[in-house]
Coordinates of C-alpha atoms in Angstrom, one line a residue:
M12 CA 53.7 87.0 20.5
Y13 CA 51.1 84.3 21.2
T14 CA 51.0 83.3 24.8
V15 CA 49.3 80.7 27.0
T16 CA 48.8 82.1 30.5
D17 CA 46.7 80.2 33.0
P18 CA 44.1 82.7 34.1
A19 CA 43.5 80.7 37.3
T20 CA 47.0 81.5 38.5
G21 CA 48.4 84.1 36.2
V22 CA 51.4 81.8 35.4
L23 CA 52.9 82.0 31.9
V24 CA 52.8 78.5 30.4
E25 CA 53.9 78.9 26.8
E26 CA 55.0 81.5 24.2
V27 CA 54.7 81.1 20.5
A28 CA 56.5 83.6 18.2
N29 CA 54.4 85.5 15.6
S30 CA 54.6 84.4 12.0
T31 CA 57.1 86.4 10.1
A32 CA 56.1 88.5 7.1
E33 CA 57.5 85.8 4.8
E34 CA 55.6 83.1 6.6
V35 CA 52.3 85.0 6.2
L36 CA 52.9 85.6 2.5
D37 CA 53.7 81.9 2.1
A38 CA 50.5 81.0 3.9
I39 CA 48.4 83.3 1.7
G40 CA 50.0 81.7 -1.4
R41 CA 49.3 78.2 -0.2
V42 CA 45.5 78.7 0.4
A43 CA 45.2 80.7 -2.8
A44 CA 47.0 77.9 -4.8
A45 CA 44.9 75.2 -3.2
Y46 CA 41.6 76.8 -4.1
P47 CA 41.1 75.5 -7.7
G48 CA 41.8 71.9 -6.6
W49 CA 39.5 72.0 -3.5
R50 CA 36.6 73.7 -5.4
G51 CA 37.0 71.1 -8.1
R52 CA 36.2 68.2 -5.8
A53 CA 32.6 67.0 -5.7
V54 CA 30.6 68.6 -2.9
E55 CA 29.9 65.1 -1.6
E56 CA 33.6 64.5 -1.2
R57 CA 34.1 67.8 0.7
A58 CA 31.1 67.0 2.9
G59 CA 32.6 63.6 3.7
V60 CA 35.8 65.2 4.9
V61 CA 33.8 67.5 7.1
A62 CA 31.8 64.6 8.5
R63 CA 35.1 62.9 9.4
A64 CA 36.2 66.1 11.2
A65 CA 33.1 65.9 13.3
E66 CA 34.1 62.4 14.5
I67 CA 37.6 63.5 15.4
F68 CA 36.4 66.5 17.3
A69 CA 34.2 64.2 19.3
E70 CA 37.1 61.8 19.9
R71 CA 39.3 64.6 21.2
A72 CA 36.7 66.4 23.3
D73 CA 38.5 65.9 26.6
E74 CA 41.8 67.2 25.2
L75 CA 40.1 70.3 23.7
A76 CA 38.2 71.1 26.8
A77 CA 41.4 70.9 28.8
I78 CA 43.1 73.3 26.4
M79 CA 40.3 75.8 26.7
T80 CA 40.5 75.6 30.5
L81 CA 44.2 76.4 30.5
E82 CA 44.1 79.1 27.8
M83 CA 41.1 81.1 28.7
G84 CA 39.7 79.6 32.0
K85 CA 36.6 77.9 30.7
R86 CA 35.0 75.5 33.1
V87 CA 35.8 72.0 32.0
N88 CA 32.1 71.0 31.7
E89 CA 31.4 74.1 29.5
G90 CA 34.4 73.2 27.4
L91 CA 32.9 69.7 26.8
G92 CA 29.6 71.4 25.9
E93 CA 31.4 73.7 23.4
V94 CA 32.9 70.7 21.7
G95 CA 29.5 69.1 21.5
I96 CA 28.0 72.0 19.5
V97 CA 31.2 72.0 17.3
V98 CA 30.4 68.4 16.4
D99 CA 26.8 69.3 15.7
I100 CA 28.0 72.1 13.3
F101 CA 30.3 69.9 11.3
R102 CA 27.7 67.2 11.1
Y103 CA 25.0 69.7 10.0
Y104 CA 27.0 71.0 7.1
A105 CA 28.3 67.5 6.1
E106 CA 24.7 66.2 6.0
N107 CA 22.9 69.2 4.6
G108 CA 25.7 70.9 2.5
P109 CA 25.0 69.1 -0.8
A110 CA 21.3 70.0 -0.7
L111 CA 22.1 73.6 0.3
L112 CA 24.4 73.9 -2.7
A113 CA 22.0 72.4 -5.2
D114 CA 21.2 74.5 -8.3
E115 CA 18.1 76.7 -8.1
P116 CA 15.9 76.7 -11.2
L117 CA 14.4 80.2 -11.9
E118 CA 11.6 81.1 -14.3
V119 CA 12.4 84.5 -15.9
K120 CA 10.9 86.6 -18.6
G121 CA 11.3 85.0 -22.0
G122 CA 12.7 81.7 -20.7
R123 CA 14.5 79.9 -18.0
A124 CA 17.6 80.4 -15.8
V125 CA 19.4 78.6 -13.0
I126 CA 21.2 79.9 -10.0
T127 CA 24.3 77.9 -9.2
K128 CA 25.9 78.1 -5.7
G129 CA 29.7 77.9 -5.6
P130 CA 32.7 79.2 -3.6
I131 CA 34.5 82.5 -4.2
G132 CA 38.1 81.8 -3.1
A133 CA 40.6 82.0 -0.3
L134 CA 39.2 83.5 2.9
L135 CA 40.7 85.0 6.1
G136 CA 39.1 84.1 9.4
I137 CA 39.9 86.2 12.5
M138 CA 38.7 84.4 15.6
P139 CA 38.3 85.3 19.3
W140 CA 39.2 83.6 22.6
N141 CA 35.9 83.3 24.4
F142 CA 34.7 80.2 22.4
P143 CA 38.0 79.0 20.9
V144 CA 36.7 76.0 19.0
Y145 CA 33.0 76.9 18.4
Q146 CA 33.7 80.2 16.8
V147 CA 36.1 78.6 14.4
A148 CA 33.7 75.8 13.6
R149 CA 30.8 78.0 12.5
F150 CA 33.1 79.8 10.0
V151 CA 35.1 76.9 8.8
A152 CA 32.6 74.0 8.5
P153 CA 30.3 75.6 5.9
N154 CA 33.1 77.1 3.9
L155 CA 35.0 73.9 3.6
V156 CA 31.8 72.2 2.3
L157 CA 31.2 75.1 -0.1
G158 CA 34.7 74.8 -1.5
N159 CA 36.5 77.9 -0.2
T160 CA 40.0 77.7 1.3
I161 CA 40.9 79.2 4.7
L162 CA 43.7 81.2 6.3
L163 CA 42.9 81.2 10.1
K164 CA 44.3 83.8 12.6
H165 CA 43.2 82.8 16.1
A166 CA 43.3 85.0 19.2
S167 CA 46.8 85.6 20.6
I168 CA 46.0 83.7 23.9
C169 CA 44.8 80.6 22.1
P170 CA 47.7 79.1 20.2
R171 CA 47.1 75.6 21.5
S172 CA 43.4 75.6 20.4
A173 CA 44.6 76.9 17.0
R174 CA 47.1 74.1 16.7
A175 CA 44.7 71.4 17.7
I176 CA 42.0 72.6 15.3
E177 CA 44.5 72.5 12.4
E178 CA 45.6 69.0 13.4
I179 CA 42.1 67.7 13.5
L180 CA 41.1 69.1 10.2
H181 CA 44.2 67.8 8.5
A182 CA 43.7 64.4 10.1
A183 CA 40.1 64.4 8.7
G184 CA 41.4 64.8 5.2
V185 CA 41.4 68.5 4.7
P186 CA 44.5 69.1 2.6
E187 CA 47.2 71.0 4.4
D188 CA 47.0 74.0 2.1
V189 CA 43.2 74.2 2.1
Y190 CA 43.3 75.1 5.8
V191 CA 46.3 77.0 7.1
N192 CA 46.8 78.3 10.6
T193 CA 48.9 81.5 11.0
Y194 CA 50.2 83.1 14.1
A195 CA 50.0 86.5 12.5
S196 CA 49.8 89.6 14.6
S197 CA 47.0 92.1 14.5
R198 CA 49.4 94.6 12.8
Q199 CA 49.7 92.1 9.8
I200 CA 46.0 92.0 9.1
P201 CA 45.9 95.1 6.8
G202 CA 48.6 93.6 4.7
I203 CA 46.7 90.3 4.4
L204 CA 43.5 92.1 3.4
A205 CA 45.3 94.1 0.8
D206 CA 46.5 91.0 -0.9
D207 CA 44.4 90.3 -4.0
R208 CA 44.6 86.5 -3.3
I209 CA 42.4 86.9 -0.2
V210 CA 38.8 87.5 -1.3
G211 CA 36.9 87.8 2.0
V212 CA 37.2 88.0 5.7
S213 CA 35.1 86.8 8.7
L214 CA 35.8 88.3 12.1
T215 CA 34.3 87.5 15.5
G216 CA 35.4 90.0 18.1
S217 CA 35.0 93.4 19.6
E218 CA 33.2 96.4 18.1
Q219 CA 36.6 98.2 17.7
A220 CA 38.2 95.2 16.0
G221 CA 35.2 95.0 13.6
I222 CA 35.5 98.7 12.8
S223 CA 39.2 98.3 12.0
V224 CA 38.8 95.2 9.9
A225 CA 35.7 96.5 8.1
A226 CA 37.7 99.7 7.1
E227 CA 40.5 97.6 5.7
A228 CA 38.2 95.2 3.9
G229 CA 36.1 98.0 2.5
K230 CA 39.2 99.8 1.2
N231 CA 40.2 96.6 -0.6
L232 CA 36.7 95.6 -1.7
K233 CA 36.6 92.4 0.3
K234 CA 33.4 90.6 1.3
T235 CA 33.0 90.8 5.1
V236 CA 31.1 89.1 7.8
L237 CA 31.3 90.6 11.3
E238 CA 30.0 89.1 14.5
L239 CA 30.7 91.7 17.1
G240 CA 29.5 92.7 20.6
G241 CA 26.1 92.6 22.2
S242 CA 24.2 94.0 25.1
D243 CA 21.3 91.6 24.9
P244 CA 18.1 92.4 26.7
L245 CA 16.3 89.7 28.7
I246 CA 12.7 90.8 29.4
I247 CA 10.7 89.1 32.2
L248 CA 7.0 89.8 31.6
D249 CA 5.6 87.3 34.1
T250 CA 6.4 83.9 35.6
A251 CA 4.7 80.8 37.0
D252 CA 7.8 79.9 39.0
M253 CA 10.0 82.7 40.2
D254 CA 12.8 80.4 41.5
E255 CA 13.0 78.6 38.2
T256 CA 13.1 81.9 36.3
V257 CA 15.9 83.3 38.6
N258 CA 17.9 80.1 38.3
A259 CA 17.6 80.0 34.6
T260 CA 18.4 83.7 33.9
A261 CA 21.3 83.8 36.4
T262 CA 22.8 80.7 34.8
A263 CA 22.4 82.3 31.3
R264 CA 24.2 85.5 32.4
M265 CA 27.0 83.7 34.2
R266 CA 27.7 81.1 31.6
N267 CA 31.3 81.2 30.3
C268 CA 31.9 83.7 33.2
G269 CA 29.7 86.2 31.4
Q270 CA 32.1 86.3 28.4
S271 CA 29.5 85.6 25.6
C272 CA 28.5 88.1 23.0
N273 CA 24.9 87.0 23.1
A274 CA 24.6 86.6 26.9
P275 CA 21.7 88.5 28.5
K276 CA 23.6 91.5 29.8
R277 CA 20.5 93.7 30.6
I278 CA 17.7 92.0 32.6
I279 CA 14.5 94.0 32.3
V280 CA 11.7 93.1 34.8
L281 CA 8.2 94.5 35.0
A282 CA 7.6 96.5 38.1
D283 CA 5.3 94.1 39.8
L284 CA 8.0 91.4 39.8
Y285 CA 11.1 93.6 40.1
D286 CA 11.7 93.6 43.9
E287 CA 11.2 89.9 44.3
Y288 CA 13.3 89.1 41.3
V289 CA 16.2 91.3 42.4
D290 CA 16.2 89.9 46.0
R291 CA 16.2 86.3 44.8
L292 CA 18.8 86.9 42.0
T293 CA 21.1 88.6 44.5
K294 CA 21.0 85.7 46.8
R295 CA 21.4 83.2 44.0
V296 CA 24.4 84.9 42.6
A297 CA 26.1 85.4 45.9
E298 CA 25.5 81.8 47.2
Y299 CA 25.8 79.7 44.0
F300 CA 28.3 81.3 41.7
V301 CA 31.4 81.0 43.8
P302 CA 34.8 81.4 42.1
G303 CA 36.9 78.2 41.9
D304 CA 39.3 76.1 39.8
P305 CA 37.9 75.8 36.3
A306 CA 39.4 72.3 36.0
D307 CA 37.2 71.2 38.9
P308 CA 33.8 70.0 37.6
E309 CA 32.2 71.3 40.8
T310 CA 33.3 74.9 40.1
K311 CA 30.4 77.3 39.3
L312 CA 32.4 80.5 38.4
P313 CA 35.8 80.3 36.7
P314 CA 38.3 83.1 36.2
L315 CA 37.9 85.5 33.3
A316 CA 40.2 84.9 30.3
S317 CA 43.0 87.1 31.5
I318 CA 44.0 89.4 34.4
A319 CA 43.6 92.3 32.0
A320 CA 40.0 91.3 31.3
A321 CA 39.2 90.9 35.0
D322 CA 40.7 94.3 35.8
E323 CA 38.7 95.9 32.9
V324 CA 35.4 94.4 34.1
A325 CA 36.1 95.3 37.7
G326 CA 36.8 98.9 36.6
Q327 CA 33.5 99.0 34.7
V328 CA 31.7 97.9 37.9
A329 CA 33.5 100.4 40.1
R330 CA 32.8 103.2 37.6
A331 CA 29.1 102.3 37.5
V332 CA 28.9 102.5 41.3
E333 CA 30.8 105.9 41.3
Q334 CA 28.2 107.2 38.8
G335 CA 25.3 106.2 41.0
A336 CA 24.5 102.5 40.4
T337 CA 23.7 100.2 43.3
L338 CA 26.0 97.2 43.9
R339 CA 23.7 94.4 45.1
A340 CA 26.3 91.6 45.1
G341 CA 29.9 90.9 44.2
G342 CA 32.2 93.2 42.3
R343 CA 35.4 92.3 44.1
R344 CA 38.5 91.2 42.3
I345 CA 40.1 88.1 43.7
S346 CA 43.8 87.3 43.4
P347 CA 45.9 85.4 42.3
G348 CA 44.5 84.9 38.9
A349 CA 41.7 86.6 36.9
Y350 CA 38.8 86.2 39.2
L351 CA 35.9 88.6 39.8
E352 CA 33.0 87.9 42.1
A353 CA 29.7 87.4 40.4
T354 CA 28.0 90.8 40.4
V355 CA 24.5 92.3 40.4
L356 CA 23.9 96.0 39.6
T357 CA 20.7 98.0 39.7
D358 CA 19.7 101.6 39.3
V359 CA 21.8 102.0 36.2
T360 CA 20.4 105.0 34.3
P361 CA 21.1 106.9 31.0
G362 CA 24.2 108.9 31.3
M363 CA 26.1 106.2 33.1
D364 CA 28.7 104.3 31.1
A365 CA 27.2 100.9 32.1
Y366 CA 23.9 101.8 30.5
Y367 CA 25.2 101.6 27.0
E368 CA 28.6 99.7 27.1
E369 CA 29.0 96.0 26.9
I370 CA 30.3 94.4 30.1
F371 CA 32.0 91.2 29.1
G372 CA 32.1 89.4 32.4
P373 CA 30.0 88.0 35.3
V374 CA 27.9 91.1 35.8
A375 CA 24.1 91.2 35.7
I376 CA 22.4 94.6 35.4
V377 CA 18.7 94.6 36.3
F378 CA 16.3 97.3 35.1
K379 CA 12.7 98.0 36.2
A380 CA 10.1 98.6 33.5
T381 CA 6.8 100.2 34.3
D382 CA 4.9 98.2 31.6
E383 CA 5.4 96.2 28.4
D384 CA 6.0 99.3 26.3
D385 CA 8.6 100.5 28.7
A386 CA 10.3 97.1 28.6
V387 CA 10.5 97.2 24.8
R388 CA 11.9 100.8 25.0
L389 CA 14.6 99.8 27.4
A390 CA 15.4 96.7 25.3
N391 CA 15.9 98.8 22.1
D392 CA 17.8 101.6 23.8
T393 CA 21.2 100.3 22.9
P394 CA 23.6 100.6 20.0
F395 CA 23.8 96.8 19.8
G396 CA 21.3 94.4 18.2
L397 CA 22.6 90.9 18.5
G398 CA 20.1 88.7 20.5
A399 CA 17.3 89.1 23.0
S400 CA 15.0 86.9 25.0
V401 CA 11.5 87.3 26.3
W402 CA 10.2 85.3 29.3
G403 CA 6.6 84.7 30.2
T404 CA 3.6 82.3 30.1
D405 CA 1.5 83.7 27.3
P406 CA 2.8 82.7 23.8
D407 CA 0.9 85.4 22.0
R408 CA 2.3 88.1 24.3
L409 CA 5.8 86.7 23.9
R410 CA 5.5 86.9 20.1
R411 CA 4.0 90.4 20.2
V412 CA 7.0 91.6 22.3
A413 CA 9.5 89.7 20.2
D414 CA 8.3 91.4 17.0
R415 CA 9.0 94.8 18.5
I416 CA 12.6 94.1 19.6
D417 CA 15.5 95.3 17.4
A418 CA 17.8 92.3 17.3
G419 CA 19.0 89.6 14.9
M420 CA 17.7 86.8 17.2
V421 CA 15.0 86.5 19.9
Y422 CA 14.4 83.4 22.1
F423 CA 11.4 82.6 24.3
N424 CA 12.1 81.5 27.9
R425 CA 15.8 80.8 27.2
A426 CA 18.7 83.1 26.5
G427 CA 22.1 83.1 24.7
G428 CA 21.2 80.2 22.5
S429 CA 23.1 78.8 19.6
Q430 CA 22.5 75.7 17.5
A431 CA 23.9 74.4 14.2
D432 CA 20.7 74.7 12.1
L433 CA 19.6 78.2 13.2
P434 CA 21.2 81.4 11.7
F435 CA 23.2 83.4 14.2
G436 CA 24.0 87.2 13.8
G437 CA 22.9 90.7 14.7
I438 CA 22.0 94.2 13.4
K439 CA 23.2 97.7 14.3
R440 CA 26.7 97.7 15.9
S441 CA 26.5 93.9 16.6
G442 CA 27.7 93.1 13.1
I443 CA 27.1 92.2 9.5
G444 CA 26.0 88.9 8.1
R445 CA 24.9 85.5 9.5
E446 CA 26.5 82.3 10.5
L447 CA 25.1 78.8 11.1
G448 CA 22.0 77.3 9.5
P449 CA 21.2 77.7 5.8
A450 CA 22.3 81.3 5.9
G451 CA 25.8 80.4 7.2
I452 CA 26.9 78.7 4.0
E453 CA 25.7 81.6 1.8
E454 CA 27.8 84.5 3.0
F455 CA 30.9 83.6 1.0
M456 CA 29.0 82.0 -1.9
N457 CA 28.8 83.0 -5.5
H458 CA 25.2 82.9 -6.5
K459 CA 25.9 82.6 -10.3
S460 CA 23.0 83.4 -12.6
I461 CA 23.0 81.3 -15.8
R462 CA 20.5 82.3 -18.4
L463 CA 19.5 79.1 -20.3

């Protein structure tokens, strides 16, 4: 069952029945049958449809933001910001897609060749709840321009987002069988991946979801892209303005109520700055990030996406304290609804669960590093490798540290970034493949070698 439950109140708003087995088979058949016709259109025509989708997403920004607030508790201002980057993504691939798909001449021994860049078929997208429109956009926009067709299974708490996205794409001119939304259950995913008509799958979600989907995809020899969890380090080497650094890093951690895979979940501070930073961060978090109604533009900290999610994060915080961590601020569950006070933990050490696990909520963990080498060691001491950020005033030092960090993305003096023209993805247990930028259109691409 797909459900809409207001996380601010815990009140059930809507229920949507799962797609039946027959409906799922019909959806697979539709996207598979639509593939030859869609790939046969000129890339400029497909790009034009995607450009029109960008316009409609912009026109319906207020509606989409309100849906996100109701479904998963996103602050209304953050919802509008999410739609803004969605528009950027669709525009980027509409404007750059034709050039990115141009033939690539290749000089080879004994003559010439050309690499053509085309689609591969019908794809399955499995999307999460934390960014209900953005996550879909970064998978869908490049693949529509490329010429693939899409069967989309959204998160079970986001049926209204799923419905609105489908409506927008069809209104933009995407044929109804080229993009099909399904309310399939997780139990139906193995059957979809076993179907020969589906040739690839992209999942954004938890590590365990990625393991499950990767196993099924591998068993059926399906191309796979996985964007999974993260425990991103944020290293503070030095600062010219401590208040500015505290405000920026606290905001980065608490954005989307801490429910971002690439949020800075481990803040690593050199010893000479540590005490001052922790003191100021604790005050900032306690005084500024106050829980409130996510529909109110003045709210600084919304609820988590569900009561279950809030209970899980509260349990992780309690367990960290039981194992010896110091609770500097917050940590208290607030009812009704899915609220958790913004939290600061210190003195988290190896052997504690919180040292290695991802905490998907408004919880900042601060570590003290003795020097630059120790900061890099702490940054890399994680099974994840999604993003990272390095903060300081010396560009050469920032680059030196960035080169030593095991991650798919590193930012200077900002954290948790994402933009349409920059590849996004990680290494280690954070996933496989890239989205966005030039790389994002290549994951489900047939690089065909033609020997002339």
